[in-house]
mmCIF file of C-alpha atoms in Angstrom:
data_model
loop_
_atom_site.group_PDB
_atom_site.id
_atom_site.type_symbol
_atom_site.label_atom_id
_atom_site.label_comp_id
_atom_site.label_asym_id
_atom_site.label_seq_id
_atom_site.Cartn_x
_atom_site.Cartn_y
_atom_site.Cartn_z
ATOM 1 C CA MET A 1 -6.494 -21.097 -9.153
ATOM 2 C CA ASN A 2 -6.179 -17.550 -7.896
ATOM 3 C CA LYS A 3 -2.674 -16.175 -8.559
ATOM 4 C CA VAL A 4 -1.106 -13.372 -6.545
ATOM 5 C CA PHE A 5 2.280 -11.734 -6.480
ATOM 6 C CA CYS A 6 4.093 -11.841 -3.149
ATOM 7 C CA ILE A 7 6.919 -9.576 -2.085
ATOM 8 C CA SER A 8 8.896 -9.448 1.137
ATOM 9 C CA TYR A 9 8.573 -6.402 3.368
ATOM 10 C CA SER A 10 12.206 -5.441 2.731
ATOM 11 C CA ASP A 11 11.829 -5.764 -1.060
ATOM 12 C CA PHE A 12 8.629 -3.701 -0.839
ATOM 13 C CA GLY A 13 10.581 -0.885 0.815
ATOM 14 C CA TYR A 14 13.225 -1.102 -1.891
ATOM 15 C CA LEU A 15 10.550 -1.057 -4.598
ATOM 16 C CA LEU A 16 8.947 2.058 -3.100
ATOM 17 C CA SER A 17 12.208 3.954 -2.862
ATOM 18 C CA GLU A 18 13.742 2.920 -6.186
ATOM 19 C CA GLN A 19 10.839 3.303 -8.611
ATOM 20 C CA ASN A 20 9.898 6.609 -10.206
ATOM 21 C CA TRP A 21 6.277 7.059 -9.080
ATOM 22 C CA THR A 22 3.748 9.373 -10.675
ATOM 23 C CA VAL A 23 1.271 10.681 -8.126
ATOM 24 C CA GLU A 24 -2.371 11.690 -8.448
ATOM 25 C CA ILE A 25 -4.629 12.625 -5.525
ATOM 26 C CA ARG A 26 -8.403 12.462 -5.915
ATOM 27 C CA LYS A 27 -11.542 12.511 -3.812
ATOM 28 C CA LEU A 28 -13.594 9.321 -3.745
ATOM 29 C CA GLU A 29 -17.049 10.604 -4.604
ATOM 30 C CA GLU A 30 -18.828 7.408 -3.500
ATOM 31 C CA PHE A 31 -18.174 8.330 0.152
ATOM 32 C CA ASP A 32 -19.671 11.415 1.744
ATOM 33 C CA TYR A 33 -17.182 11.905 4.571
ATOM 34 C CA GLY A 34 -14.035 13.205 2.890
ATOM 35 C CA VAL A 35 -12.208 10.085 1.694
ATOM 36 C CA TYR A 36 -9.323 10.670 -0.683
ATOM 37 C CA GLU A 37 -6.879 8.390 -2.398
ATOM 38 C CA ASP A 38 -3.345 8.728 -3.613
ATOM 39 C CA ILE A 39 -2.801 6.900 -6.869
ATOM 40 C CA LEU A 40 0.836 6.050 -7.478
ATOM 41 C CA ARG A 41 1.953 4.413 -10.723
ATOM 42 C CA SER A 42 5.270 3.090 -11.875
ATOM 43 C CA GLY A 43 5.597 0.675 -14.766
ATOM 44 C CA GLN A 44 3.549 -2.433 -13.940
ATOM 45 C CA PHE A 45 2.700 -1.286 -10.409
ATOM 46 C CA LEU A 46 -0.333 0.604 -9.122
ATOM 47 C CA ILE A 47 -0.748 1.659 -5.491
ATOM 48 C CA LYS A 48 -3.911 3.211 -4.109
ATOM 49 C CA ARG A 49 -3.649 4.620 -0.585
ATOM 50 C CA ARG A 50 -6.867 5.902 0.968
ATOM 51 C CA PHE A 51 -7.052 8.537 3.699
ATOM 52 C CA LEU A 52 -9.454 10.963 5.352
ATOM 53 C CA SER A 53 -9.093 14.679 4.765
ATOM 54 C CA SER A 54 -8.809 15.417 8.488
ATOM 55 C CA LEU A 55 -5.500 14.500 10.108
ATOM 56 C CA PRO A 56 -5.260 13.870 13.865
ATOM 57 C CA ASP A 57 -3.772 16.473 16.170
ATOM 58 C CA ILE A 58 -0.364 15.080 17.160
ATOM 59 C CA PHE A 59 -0.512 17.112 20.365
ATOM 60 C CA ASP A 60 -3.785 15.504 21.406
ATOM 61 C CA ASP A 61 -3.465 13.817 24.797
ATOM 62 C CA CYS A 62 -4.361 10.335 23.630
ATOM 63 C CA SER A 63 -2.775 7.032 24.580
ATOM 64 C CA GLU A 64 -3.452 5.474 21.173
ATOM 65 C CA LYS A 65 -1.479 7.570 18.692
ATOM 66 C CA LYS A 66 -2.237 6.891 15.049
ATOM 67 C CA SER A 67 -0.472 8.686 12.250
ATOM 68 C CA GLU A 68 -3.764 8.863 10.361
ATOM 69 C CA PRO A 69 -7.435 8.563 11.265
ATOM 70 C CA VAL A 70 -8.720 5.011 11.056
ATOM 71 C CA LEU A 71 -10.873 4.405 7.999
ATOM 72 C CA PRO A 72 -14.322 2.827 8.193
ATOM 73 C CA GLU A 73 -14.252 -0.958 7.790
ATOM 74 C CA ASP A 74 -15.739 -0.865 4.283
ATOM 75 C CA ILE A 75 -12.775 1.093 2.887
ATOM 76 C CA LYS A 76 -9.444 -0.580 2.178
ATOM 77 C CA ARG A 77 -6.478 1.546 3.297
ATOM 78 C CA LEU A 78 -4.095 0.196 0.647
ATOM 79 C CA ILE A 79 -4.498 -1.532 -2.708
ATOM 80 C CA LEU A 80 -1.360 -2.820 -4.394
ATOM 81 C CA ASN A 81 -1.503 -4.352 -7.877
ATOM 82 C CA ARG A 82 0.895 -5.423 -10.571
ATOM 83 C CA ASP A 83 -0.675 -5.698 -14.017
ATOM 84 C CA ASP A 84 -4.161 -6.159 -12.478
ATOM 85 C CA THR A 85 -2.907 -8.906 -10.134
ATOM 86 C CA GLU A 86 -2.949 -8.322 -6.386
ATOM 87 C CA VAL A 87 0.410 -7.992 -4.639
ATOM 88 C CA LEU A 88 0.700 -9.223 -1.048
ATOM 89 C CA VAL A 89 3.470 -7.965 1.226
ATOM 90 C CA ILE A 90 4.761 -10.568 3.664
ATOM 91 C CA ALA A 91 7.209 -10.258 6.545
ATOM 92 C CA SER A 92 10.701 -10.939 5.226
ATOM 93 C CA ASN A 93 11.342 -14.035 7.387
ATOM 94 C CA ASP A 94 7.965 -15.559 6.480
ATOM 95 C CA PHE A 95 8.645 -14.813 2.818
ATOM 96 C CA MET A 96 11.974 -16.634 2.970
ATOM 97 C CA GLN A 97 10.392 -19.660 4.668
ATOM 98 C CA LEU A 98 7.469 -19.886 2.239
ATOM 99 C CA PHE A 99 9.310 -19.176 -1.003
ATOM 100 C CA SER A 100 12.891 -20.346 -0.521
ATOM 101 C CA ASP A 101 12.420 -22.681 -3.508
ATOM 102 C CA GLU A 102 11.070 -19.920 -5.797
ATOM 103 C CA SER A 103 13.075 -17.528 -7.951
ATOM 104 C CA LYS A 104 12.247 -13.862 -7.388
ATOM 105 C CA ASP A 105 11.847 -11.602 -10.411
ATOM 106 C CA GLU A 106 13.655 -8.286 -10.891
ATOM 107 C CA PHE A 107 11.303 -6.577 -8.402
ATOM 108 C CA GLY A 108 11.654 -9.231 -5.703
ATOM 109 C CA CYS A 109 8.243 -10.769 -6.416
ATOM 110 C CA VAL A 110 7.092 -14.341 -6.863
ATOM 111 C CA CYS A 111 3.800 -15.268 -8.533
ATOM 112 C CA VAL A 112 2.036 -18.089 -6.671
ATOM 113 C CA ASP A 113 -1.380 -19.553 -5.946
ATOM 114 C CA ARG A 114 -3.099 -17.695 -3.110
ATOM 115 C CA GLU A 115 -3.530 -20.997 -1.261
ATOM 116 C CA ARG A 116 0.242 -21.124 -0.670
ATOM 117 C CA ILE A 117 0.071 -18.109 1.621
ATOM 118 C CA THR A 118 -0.082 -19.663 5.084
ATOM 119 C CA CYS A 119 1.020 -16.647 7.110
ATOM 120 C CA SER A 120 -0.444 -13.246 7.756
ATOM 121 C CA THR A 121 0.326 -10.389 5.416
ATOM 122 C CA ALA A 122 1.806 -7.048 6.473
ATOM 123 C CA ASP A 123 -0.466 -4.549 8.211
ATOM 124 C CA PRO A 124 -2.002 -2.195 5.605
ATOM 125 C CA GLU A 125 -1.635 0.736 8.027
ATOM 126 C CA ASP A 126 2.126 0.178 8.210
ATOM 127 C CA LEU A 127 2.372 -0.235 4.441
ATOM 128 C CA ALA A 128 0.400 2.982 3.880
ATOM 129 C CA GLU A 129 2.881 4.847 6.096
ATOM 130 C CA ASP A 130 5.753 3.349 4.109
ATOM 131 C CA VAL A 131 4.177 4.616 0.887
ATOM 132 C CA VAL A 132 3.993 8.150 2.325
ATOM 133 C CA ILE A 133 7.606 8.047 3.486
ATOM 134 C CA LEU A 134 9.344 6.144 0.679
ATOM 135 C CA ALA A 135 7.361 6.689 -2.535
ATOM 136 C CA SER A 136 6.096 10.255 -2.231
ATOM 137 C CA CYS A 137 9.012 11.909 -4.061
ATOM 138 C CA GLY A 138 8.547 14.932 -1.798
ATOM 139 C CA VAL A 139 4.819 15.261 -2.528
ATOM 140 C CA ASP A 140 2.549 15.720 0.488
ATOM 141 C CA LEU A 141 0.341 12.673 0.011
ATOM 142 C CA ASN A 142 -1.963 13.796 2.827
ATOM 143 C CA ASN A 143 -2.931 17.045 1.119
ATOM 144 C CA PRO A 144 -6.383 16.648 -0.428
ATOM 145 C CA ASP A 145 -6.143 20.154 -1.908
ATOM 146 C CA LEU A 146 -3.150 19.159 -4.000
ATOM 147 C CA ASN A 147 -4.162 18.561 -7.589
ATOM 148 C CA ILE A 148 -1.316 16.869 -9.393
#
C-alpha cells in the first residue's frame, strides 16, 4: 500500500509559520525557459516551490489576475515531503471528516494509505502562495538572483 501523510489546511499554515525554514533558491537546468525552485527545509520536512523568473505586471489590465505566471503542465508547482513520503494538504473540514478517528502527530499529520483520500487536495497554487507568505522568513522567494 502507498502511504502518505495528510495535514489539514489550517495545520499546514501553522507548520509553515512555526518551523524554522532554511531557504535555497536554484535554477532548474532541465528546463530552458527560466524555471526556478525554492527549496525550504525544516527537520523532517522538505518543500519545493517552482516558479518562473518573470513575474506578471500587477498593473496589467487583465481580468484573470494570477500572483505568479502559470507553469507548464509538466512542472509541479509544489512538492511537499516528510522523510521522503509525500504530504497532502486537505481542506480542514474534509480532514476532520476523513480522519476523526485518527490521532494527529505533533505536526498535525496523520499517516494513511493513499486510497483513504476520497476528497480533493488543496490547490497547489494556493499552497505555493502560502509558502511565500508564511515560510519565507523575510526572504524574497521570487528572486532568482538571490543565492542563499
